[in-house]
Coordinates of N, CA and C in Angstrom, one line a residue:
X1 N 105.1 76.2 93.2 CA 104.4 76.6 92.0 C 103.5 75.5 91.6
X2 N 102.3 75.8 91.1 CA 101.4 74.7 90.7 C 102.0 74.0 89.5
X3 N 101.5 72.7 89.3 CA 102.0 71.9 88.2 C 101.5 72.4 86.8
X4 N 102.0 71.8 85.8 CA 101.7 72.2 84.4 C 100.2 72.0 84.1
X5 N 99.6 73.0 83.4 CA 98.2 72.9 83.0 C 98.2 73.1 81.5
X6 N 97.5 72.2 80.8 CA 97.4 72.4 79.4 C 96.3 73.4 79.1
X7 N 96.7 74.6 78.7 CA 95.7 75.7 78.5 C 96.0 76.3 77.1
X8 N 96.4 75.6 76.1 CA 96.9 76.2 74.9 C 95.8 77.0 74.2
X9 N 94.6 76.6 74.2 CA 93.5 77.4 73.6 C 93.2 78.6 74.4
X10 N 93.1 78.4 75.7 CA 92.8 79.5 76.6 C 93.9 80.5 76.6
X11 N 95.1 80.1 76.3 CA 96.3 81.0 76.3 C 96.5 81.8 75.0
X12 N 95.6 81.6 74.1 CA 95.7 82.3 72.8 C 94.5 83.3 72.7
X13 N 94.8 84.6 72.7 CA 93.7 85.6 72.7 C 92.8 85.4 71.5
X14 N 91.5 85.4 71.8 CA 90.5 85.3 70.8 C 90.5 83.9 70.2
X15 N 91.0 82.9 70.9 CA 91.0 81.5 70.3 C 89.6 81.1 69.9
X16 N 89.5 80.7 68.6 CA 88.2 80.2 68.1 C 87.3 81.2 67.6
X17 N 87.6 82.5 67.7 CA 86.7 83.5 67.2 C 87.4 84.4 66.2
X18 N 88.6 84.2 65.9 CA 89.3 85.0 64.8 C 89.6 86.4 65.2
X19 N 89.5 86.7 66.5 CA 89.8 88.1 66.9 C 91.1 88.1 67.8
X20 N 91.7 89.3 67.9 CA 92.8 89.5 68.7 C 92.6 90.7 69.7
X21 N 93.2 90.6 70.8 CA 93.1 91.7 71.8 C 94.0 92.9 71.4
X22 N 93.4 94.0 71.6 CA 94.2 95.3 71.3 C 94.9 95.7 72.6
X23 N 96.2 95.8 72.5 CA 97.1 96.1 73.7 C 97.8 97.4 73.4
X24 N 97.9 98.3 74.3 CA 98.7 99.5 74.2 C 99.8 99.4 75.2
X25 N 101.1 99.6 74.7 CA 102.2 99.7 75.5 C 102.4 101.2 75.7
X26 N 102.3 101.7 77.0 CA 102.3 103.1 77.3 C 103.7 103.7 77.1
X27 N 103.8 104.7 76.2 CA 105.1 105.4 76.0 C 105.1 106.7 76.8
X28 N 105.7 106.7 78.0 CA 105.8 107.9 78.8 C 107.3 108.3 78.9
X29 N 108.1 107.7 78.1 CA 109.5 108.1 78.0 C 110.4 107.1 78.8
X30 N 109.9 105.9 79.2 CA 110.7 105.0 79.9 C 110.3 103.6 79.5
X31 N 111.2 102.6 79.5 CA 110.8 101.2 79.3 C 111.4 100.6 78.0
X32 N 111.4 99.3 78.0 CA 111.8 98.6 76.8 C 110.6 98.5 75.9
X33 N 110.3 99.6 75.2 CA 109.0 99.7 74.5 C 109.0 98.7 73.3
X34 N 110.0 98.7 72.5 CA 110.0 97.9 71.3 C 110.2 96.4 71.7
X35 N 110.9 96.1 72.7 CA 111.0 94.7 73.1 C 109.7 94.2 73.6
X36 N 109.0 95.0 74.4 CA 107.7 94.6 74.9 C 106.7 94.5 73.7
X37 N 106.8 95.4 72.7 CA 105.9 95.4 71.6 C 106.1 94.1 70.8
X38 N 107.3 93.7 70.6 CA 107.6 92.5 69.8 C 107.2 91.2 70.5
X39 N 107.4 91.2 71.8 CA 107.0 90.0 72.6 C 105.5 89.9 72.7
X40 N 104.8 90.9 72.8 CA 103.3 90.9 72.9 C 102.7 90.5 71.5
X41 N 103.3 91.0 70.5 CA 102.8 90.7 69.1 C 103.1 89.2 68.9
X42 N 104.3 88.7 69.3 CA 104.6 87.3 69.1 C 103.6 86.4 69.9
X43 N 103.1 86.9 71.0 CA 102.2 86.2 71.9 C 100.8 86.2 71.3
X44 N 100.5 87.1 70.3 CA 99.2 87.1 69.7 C 98.4 88.3 69.8
X45 N 99.0 89.4 70.3 CA 98.2 90.6 70.5 C 98.3 91.6 69.3
X46 N 97.4 92.5 69.2 CA 97.5 93.6 68.3 C 98.0 94.8 69.1
X47 N 99.3 95.1 68.9 CA 100.0 96.0 69.8 C 100.2 97.4 69.2
X48 N 100.0 98.4 70.0 CA 100.4 99.8 69.7 C 101.2 100.4 70.8
X49 N 102.4 101.0 70.4 CA 103.2 101.7 71.4 C 102.8 103.2 71.2
X50 N 102.3 103.8 72.2 CA 101.8 105.2 72.0 C 101.7 106.0 73.4
X51 N 101.8 107.3 73.3 CA 101.5 108.1 74.5 C 100.1 108.7 74.4
X52 N 99.3 108.2 73.5 CA 97.9 108.7 73.4 C 97.1 108.1 74.6
X53 N 96.6 109.0 75.4 CA 95.9 108.5 76.6 C 94.5 108.0 76.3
X54 N 93.9 108.5 75.2 CA 92.6 107.9 74.8 C 92.8 106.5 74.4
X55 N 93.8 106.2 73.6 CA 94.1 104.9 73.2 C 94.4 104.0 74.4
X56 N 95.2 104.5 75.4 CA 95.5 103.7 76.6 C 94.2 103.4 77.4
X57 N 93.3 104.3 77.4 CA 92.1 104.1 78.1 C 91.2 103.1 77.5
X58 N 91.2 103.1 76.1 CA 90.2 102.3 75.4 C 90.7 100.9 75.0
X59 N 92.0 100.6 75.2 CA 92.6 99.3 74.8 C 92.0 98.2 75.6
X60 N 92.1 97.0 75.0 CA 91.6 95.8 75.8 C 92.6 95.6 77.0
X61 N 93.9 95.8 76.7 CA 94.9 95.7 77.8 C 95.9 96.8 77.7
X62 N 96.4 97.3 78.9 CA 97.4 98.3 78.9 C 98.6 97.8 79.6
X63 N 99.8 98.0 79.0 CA 101.1 97.6 79.6 C 101.8 98.8 80.0
X64 N 102.2 98.9 81.2 CA 103.0 100.0 81.8 C 104.4 99.5 82.0
X65 N 105.4 99.8 81.1 CA 106.7 99.4 81.2 C 107.5 100.3 82.2
X66 N 108.8 100.1 82.3 CA 109.6 101.0 83.2 C 111.0 100.5 83.4
X67 N 112.0 101.3 83.2 CA 113.3 101.0 83.6 C 114.0 102.2 84.2
X68 N 115.0 101.9 85.0 CA 115.7 103.1 85.6 C 115.2 103.4 87.0
X69 N 115.1 104.7 87.3 CA 114.8 105.2 88.6 C 113.3 105.3 88.8
X70 N 112.8 105.0 90.0 CA 111.4 105.1 90.4 C 110.9 106.6 90.1
X71 N 111.7 107.5 90.6 CA 111.3 108.9 90.6 C 111.2 109.4 89.1
X72 N 112.2 109.0 88.3 CA 112.1 109.4 86.9 C 110.9 108.8 86.2
X73 N 110.6 107.6 86.5 CA 109.4 107.0 85.8 C 108.1 107.7 86.3
X74 N 108.0 108.0 87.6 CA 106.9 108.7 88.0 C 106.8 110.1 87.4
X75 N 107.9 110.7 87.2 CA 107.9 112.1 86.6 C 107.4 112.0 85.2
X76 N 107.8 110.9 84.4 CA 107.3 110.7 83.1 C 105.8 110.4 83.0
X77 N 105.3 109.6 84.0 CA 103.9 109.3 84.0 C 103.1 110.6 84.4
X78 N 103.6 111.4 85.3 CA 102.9 112.6 85.7 C 102.9 113.6 84.6
X79 N 104.0 113.7 83.9 CA 104.1 114.7 82.8 C 103.1 114.4 81.7
X80 N 102.9 113.1 81.4 CA 102.0 112.7 80.4 C 100.6 112.8 80.9
X81 N 100.4 112.8 82.3 CA 99.0 112.8 82.8 C 98.4 111.4 82.8
X82 N 99.3 110.3 82.8 CA 98.8 109.0 82.7 C 98.3 108.3 83.9
X83 N 98.6 108.9 85.1 CA 98.2 108.3 86.4 C 96.7 108.0 86.5
X84 N 95.9 109.0 86.2 CA 94.4 108.8 86.3 C 93.9 107.8 85.4
X85 N 94.5 107.7 84.2 CA 94.0 106.7 83.2 C 94.3 105.3 83.7
X86 N 95.5 105.1 84.3 CA 95.8 103.8 84.8 C 94.9 103.4 86.0
X87 N 94.7 104.4 86.9 CA 93.9 104.2 88.0 C 92.4 103.9 87.6
X88 N 91.9 104.6 86.7 CA 90.5 104.4 86.2 C 90.3 103.1 85.6
X89 N 91.3 102.6 84.8 CA 91.3 101.3 84.3 C 91.2 100.2 85.4
X90 N 92.0 100.4 86.4 CA 92.0 99.4 87.5 C 90.7 99.4 88.2
X91 N 90.2 100.6 88.5 CA 88.9 100.8 89.2 C 87.7 100.1 88.4
X92 N 87.8 100.2 87.1 CA 86.8 99.7 86.2 C 87.0 98.2 85.9
X93 N 88.0 97.6 86.4 CA 88.3 96.2 86.2 C 88.8 95.9 84.8
X94 N 89.5 96.9 84.2 CA 90.1 96.7 82.9 C 91.6 96.4 83.0
X95 N 92.1 95.4 82.3 CA 93.4 94.8 82.5 C 94.6 95.8 82.4
X96 N 95.5 95.8 83.3 CA 96.7 96.5 83.3 C 97.8 95.6 83.7
X97 N 99.0 95.7 83.0 CA 100.2 94.9 83.3 C 101.3 95.8 83.5
X98 N 101.9 95.8 84.7 CA 103.1 96.6 85.0 C 104.3 95.7 84.9
X99 N 105.4 96.3 84.3 CA 106.7 95.5 84.1 C 107.8 96.3 84.7
X100 N 108.6 95.6 85.6 CA 109.8 96.1 86.2 C 109.5 97.4 87.0
X101 N 110.1 98.5 86.7 CA 109.7 99.8 87.4 C 108.2 100.1 87.1
X102 N 107.7 99.6 86.0 CA 106.3 99.8 85.8 C 105.4 99.1 86.8
X103 N 106.0 98.0 87.4 CA 105.3 97.4 88.5 C 105.5 98.3 89.8
X104 N 106.8 98.7 90.0 CA 107.1 99.4 91.2 C 106.2 100.7 91.4
X105 N 106.0 101.4 90.3 CA 105.2 102.7 90.4 C 103.8 102.5 90.8
X106 N 103.3 101.2 90.7 CA 101.9 100.9 91.1 C 101.8 101.0 92.7
X107 N 102.9 101.0 93.4 CA 102.8 101.0 94.8 C 102.7 102.4 95.4
X108 N 102.7 102.5 96.7 CA 102.4 103.8 97.3 C 103.6 104.8 97.3
X109 N 104.8 104.2 97.3 CA 105.9 105.1 97.3 C 107.2 104.3 96.9
X110 N 108.2 105.0 96.5 CA 109.5 104.4 96.3 C 110.6 105.2 97.0
X111 N 111.5 104.6 97.7 CA 112.5 105.2 98.5 C 113.9 104.8 97.8
X112 N 114.5 105.8 97.1 CA 115.8 105.6 96.5 C 116.7 106.6 96.9
X113 N 117.9 106.2 97.5 CA 118.9 107.1 97.9 C 118.4 108.1 98.9
X114 N 117.5 107.7 99.8 CA 116.9 108.5 100.8 C 115.8 109.5 100.3
X115 N 115.5 109.4 99.1 CA 114.5 110.3 98.5 C 113.2 109.5 98.3
X116 N 112.1 109.9 98.9 CA 110.9 109.2 98.9 C 110.0 109.8 97.8
X117 N 109.5 109.1 96.8 CA 108.7 109.6 95.8 C 107.3 108.9 95.8
X118 N 106.3 109.6 95.7 CA 104.9 109.1 95.8 C 104.7 108.3 94.5
X119 N 104.1 107.1 94.7 CA 103.7 106.3 93.5 C 102.2 106.4 93.2
X120 N 101.7 105.5 92.4 CA 100.3 105.6 92.0 C 99.4 105.1 93.1
X121 N 99.9 104.4 94.0 CA 99.1 103.9 95.2 C 98.0 102.9 94.9
X122 N 98.2 102.2 93.8 CA 97.2 101.2 93.4 C 97.4 99.8 94.1
X123 N 98.6 99.7 94.7 CA 98.9 98.5 95.5 C 99.5 99.0 96.8
X124 N 99.3 98.3 98.0 CA 99.8 98.8 99.2 C 101.3 98.5 99.4
X125 N 102.0 99.4 100.1 CA 103.4 99.1 100.4 C 104.3 100.0 99.6
X126 N 105.6 99.8 99.8 CA 106.6 100.7 99.2 C 107.7 99.9 98.6
X127 N 108.5 100.6 97.8 CA 109.7 100.0 97.1 C 110.9 100.6 97.7
X128 N 111.8 99.7 98.2 CA 113.1 100.0 98.8 C 114.2 99.2 98.2
X129 N 115.4 99.6 98.6 CA 116.6 98.8 98.1 C 116.6 97.4 98.7
X130 N 116.9 96.5 97.9 CA 116.9 95.1 98.3 C 118.0 94.9 99.4
X131 N 117.6 94.1 100.4 CA 118.6 93.8 101.5 C 119.5 92.7 101.0
X132 N 120.4 93.1 100.1 CA 121.3 92.1 99.5 C 122.7 92.8 99.3
X133 N 123.7 92.0 99.5 CA 125.1 92.6 99.3 C 125.4 92.7 97.8
X134 N 124.9 91.8 97.0 CA 125.2 91.8 95.5 C 124.1 92.5 94.8
X135 N 124.3 93.7 94.3 CA 123.3 94.4 93.6 C 124.0 95.1 92.4
X136 N 123.4 95.2 91.2 CA 122.0 94.8 91.1 C 121.8 93.3 91.0
X137 N 120.5 92.9 91.2 CA 120.1 91.5 91.0 C 119.9 91.4 89.5
X138 N 120.8 90.8 88.8 CA 120.7 90.7 87.4 C 120.9 89.3 86.9
X139 N 120.0 88.8 86.1 CA 120.1 87.5 85.5 C 118.8 86.7 85.7
X140 N 119.0 85.4 85.5 CA 117.8 84.5 85.6 C 117.6 84.0 87.0
X141 N 116.3 83.9 87.4 CA 116.0 83.4 88.7 C 114.7 82.7 88.7
X142 N 114.5 81.8 89.6 CA 113.3 81.1 89.8 C 112.3 81.9 90.6
X143 N 111.0 81.5 90.5 CA 110.0 82.2 91.3 C 109.1 81.2 91.9
X144 N 108.4 81.6 93.0 CA 107.4 80.7 93.7 C 106.1 81.4 93.5
X145 N 105.2 80.8 92.7 CA 103.9 81.3 92.5 C 102.9 80.7 93.4
X146 N 101.8 81.4 93.7 CA 100.8 80.9 94.6 C 99.8 80.0 93.9
X147 N 99.0 79.2 94.6 CA 98.0 78.4 94.0 C 97.0 79.4 93.4
X148 N 96.4 79.0 92.2 CA 95.4 79.8 91.6 C 96.0 80.9 90.7
X149 N 97.3 81.1 90.6 CA 97.9 82.1 89.8 C 97.4 82.0 88.3
X150 N 97.0 83.1 87.7 CA 96.7 83.1 86.3 C 97.9 83.3 85.5
X151 N 98.8 84.2 85.9 CA 100.0 84.5 85.1 C 100.9 83.3 84.9
X152 N 101.0 82.5 86.0 CA 101.9 81.4 85.9 C 101.3 80.0 85.7
X153 N 100.0 80.0 85.3 CA 99.3 78.8 85.0 C 100.0 78.0 83.8
X154 N 100.3 76.8 84.1 CA 100.9 75.9 83.0 C 102.4 76.0 83.0
X155 N 103.0 76.9 83.8 CA 104.5 76.9 83.9 C 105.0 76.0 85.0
X156 N 106.0 75.2 84.7 CA 106.5 74.2 85.6 C 107.2 74.9 86.8
X157 N 107.2 74.2 87.9 CA 108.0 74.7 89.1 C 109.5 74.8 88.6
X158 N 110.2 75.8 89.0 CA 111.6 76.0 88.7 C 111.8 76.8 87.4
X159 N 110.6 77.2 86.8 CA 110.8 78.1 85.6 C 111.5 79.4 86.0
X160 N 112.4 79.9 85.1 CA 113.2 81.0 85.3 C 112.8 82.2 84.5
X161 N 113.0 83.4 85.1 CA 112.7 84.7 84.5 C 113.9 85.6 84.7
X162 N 113.9 86.6 83.8 CA 115.1 87.5 83.7 C 114.8 88.8 84.5
X163 N 115.7 89.0 85.5 CA 115.5 90.2 86.4 C 116.7 91.2 86.2
X164 N 116.4 92.5 86.3 CA 117.5 93.5 86.4 C 117.0 94.6 87.3
X165 N 117.4 94.6 88.6 CA 116.9 95.6 89.5 C 117.7 95.6 90.8
X166 N 117.7 96.7 91.5 CA 118.3 96.8 92.8 C 117.3 97.1 93.9
X167 N 116.1 97.5 93.5 CA 115.0 97.9 94.4 C 113.8 97.0 94.1
X168 N 113.0 96.8 95.2 CA 111.8 96.0 95.0 C 111.0 96.1 96.3
X169 N 109.9 95.3 96.3 CA 109.0 95.2 97.4 C 109.4 94.0 98.2
X170 N 109.9 94.2 99.4 CA 110.4 93.1 100.2 C 109.5 92.4 101.2
X171 N 108.3 93.0 101.4 CA 107.3 92.5 102.3 C 106.0 92.2 101.6
X172 N 105.7 90.9 101.3 CA 104.5 90.6 100.6 C 103.2 90.6 101.5
X173 N 103.4 90.8 102.8 CA 102.3 90.6 103.8 C 101.1 91.5 103.5
X174 N 101.4 92.8 103.3 CA 100.3 93.8 103.0 C 99.6 93.4 101.7
X175 N 100.3 92.9 100.8 CA 99.6 92.5 99.5 C 98.7 91.4 99.7
X176 N 99.1 90.4 100.5 CA 98.3 89.2 100.8 C 97.0 89.7 101.5
X177 N 97.2 90.6 102.5 CA 96.1 91.1 103.3 C 95.1 91.8 102.4
X178 N 95.6 92.5 101.3 CA 94.8 93.2 100.4 C 94.1 92.3 99.3
X179 N 94.3 91.0 99.5 CA 93.7 90.1 98.5 C 94.4 89.8 97.3
X180 N 95.7 90.1 97.2 CA 96.5 89.9 96.0 C 97.1 88.5 96.1
X181 N 97.3 87.9 94.9 CA 98.1 86.7 94.7 C 99.6 87.2 94.5
X182 N 100.5 86.7 95.4 CA 101.8 87.2 95.4 C 102.8 86.1 95.0
X183 N 103.6 86.4 94.0 CA 104.7 85.5 93.6 C 106.0 86.1 94.1
X184 N 106.8 85.2 94.7 CA 108.1 85.7 95.3 C 109.3 85.1 94.6
X185 N 110.4 85.7 94.8 CA 111.7 85.2 94.3 C 112.7 85.5 95.4
X186 N 113.9 84.9 95.3 CA 114.9 85.0 96.3 C 116.3 85.4 95.8
X187 N 116.8 86.5 96.3 CA 118.2 87.0 96.0 C 118.8 87.5 97.2
X188 N 119.3 86.6 98.0 CA 119.9 86.8 99.4 C 118.7 87.1 100.3
X189 N 117.6 87.5 99.8 CA 116.4 87.8 100.6 C 115.2 87.6 99.7
X190 N 114.0 87.3 100.3 CA 112.8 87.2 99.5 C 112.3 88.5 99.1
X191 N 111.7 88.6 97.9 CA 111.1 89.8 97.5 C 109.9 89.5 96.5
X192 N 109.1 90.5 96.3 CA 107.9 90.3 95.4 C 108.3 90.2 94.0
X193 N 108.1 89.1 93.3 CA 108.4 89.0 91.9 C 107.2 89.3 91.0
X194 N 106.0 89.1 91.5 CA 104.8 89.4 90.7 C 103.6 89.5 91.6
X195 N 102.6 90.3 91.1 CA 101.4 90.5 91.8 C 100.2 90.3 90.9
X196 N 99.2 89.7 91.4 CA 97.9 89.7 90.7 C 96.8 90.0 91.6
X197 N 96.0 91.1 91.3 CA 94.9 91.5 92.1 C 93.8 92.0 91.2
X198 N 92.7 91.3 91.0 CA 91.7 91.7 90.1 C 92.3 91.8 88.7
X199 N 92.0 93.0 88.1 CA 92.4 93.3 86.7 C 93.9 93.8 86.6
X200 N 94.5 93.9 87.8 CA 95.9 94.5 87.9 C 96.9 93.4 88.0
X201 N 97.8 93.3 87.1 CA 98.9 92.3 87.2 C 100.2 93.1 87.1
X202 N 101.3 92.5 87.6 CA 102.6 93.2 87.6 C 103.7 92.2 87.8
X203 N 104.8 92.4 87.2 CA 106.0 91.6 87.3 C 107.2 92.4 87.5
X204 N 108.0 92.1 88.5 CA 109.3 92.7 88.7 C 110.3 92.3 87.6
X205 N 110.2 91.1 87.1 CA 111.1 90.7 86.0 C 110.7 91.2 84.7
X206 N 111.4 90.9 83.7 CA 111.1 91.3 82.3 C 110.6 90.1 81.5
X207 N 109.3 89.9 81.4 CA 108.8 88.8 80.6 C 109.2 88.9 79.1
X208 N 109.4 90.1 78.6 CA 109.8 90.3 77.2 C 111.2 89.8 77.0
X209 N 112.0 89.6 78.0 CA 113.4 89.2 77.9 C 113.6 87.7 78.5
X210 N 112.5 87.1 78.8 CA 112.5 85.8 79.5 C 112.2 84.6 78.7
X211 N 112.5 84.7 77.4 CA 112.4 83.6 76.4 C 111.0 82.9 76.5
X212 N 111.1 81.6 76.5 CA 109.8 80.8 76.4 C 108.9 81.0 77.7
X213 N 109.5 81.1 78.8 CA 108.7 81.3 80.0 C 108.0 82.6 80.0
X214 N 108.7 83.7 79.6 CA 108.1 85.0 79.5 C 107.0 85.0 78.5
X215 N 107.2 84.3 77.4 CA 106.2 84.3 76.3 C 104.9 83.6 76.8
X216 N 105.1 82.5 77.6 CA 104.0 81.8 78.2 C 103.2 82.7 79.1
X217 N 104.0 83.4 79.9 CA 103.3 84.3 80.9 C 102.5 85.4 80.2
X218 N 103.1 86.0 79.1 CA 102.3 87.0 78.3 C 101.1 86.4 77.7
X219 N 101.2 85.2 77.2 CA 100.0 84.5 76.6 C 98.9 84.3 77.7
X220 N 99.4 84.0 78.9 CA 98.4 83.8 80.0 C 97.7 85.1 80.3
X221 N 98.5 86.2 80.3 CA 97.9 87.5 80.6 C 96.9 87.9 79.5
X222 N 97.3 87.7 78.2 CA 96.5 88.1 77.1 C 95.2 87.3 77.1
X223 N 95.2 86.1 77.6 CA 94.0 85.3 77.7 C 93.0 85.8 78.6
X224 N 93.4 86.8 79.5 CA 92.4 87.4 80.4 C 91.7 88.6 79.8
X225 N 92.2 89.0 78.6 CA 91.7 90.3 78.0 C 90.5 90.0 77.2
X226 N 89.6 91.0 77.1 CA 88.5 90.9 76.1 C 89.1 91.0 74.7
X227 N 88.4 90.6 73.7 CA 88.9 90.7 72.3 C 88.2 91.8 71.5
X228 N 88.9 92.6 70.8 CA 88.4 93.6 70.0 C 87.6 93.1 68.8
X229 N 86.8 94.0 68.2 CA 86.0 93.6 67.1 C 86.8 93.5 65.8

């Protein structure tokens, strides 16, 4: 991981202009909605939790949370009709942050208990059960971020984040070929801990539950957003 960078002003949304970024946490029936809301507000954002797709489309930043099963999260996204909104934001270069299963659904498919469910297909590859004897992978773990990472800028090597999952993306190669910056973690095997590609960012861990390191990551993400009037 890169060394510490002093980016305090850059890490505060609207630093110097008196404005804050408008962030929507998408409510499609899954995710730590209020925890994410509180963490983003503490990081300096103007946060709304809503299932309003117009608000999701127009926000400066969109957060896609998710907990539980891949198939259930995709069912909620499809029932709300949110897939096209997320995809259109990414195509237009408008910031999106996926968290936990909200990261996983950005991939092409998820394979849980032998059932394959189509994902949003915004990132290449699929989500499968981690090749580990001890599951779920639950608790604090270090990550290895690539050079040039925006999400992890200023965070010291050895910083820990909070994970709760049994499934993940085990092969970062396709992501690297697609031009993504890939952060990895290790739990008996290496897996993808975070992805950054253009306006699309995602974390397998829960930044909203990761204390100071998670707060720093959220501030880094917010610093990439435009600021509302």
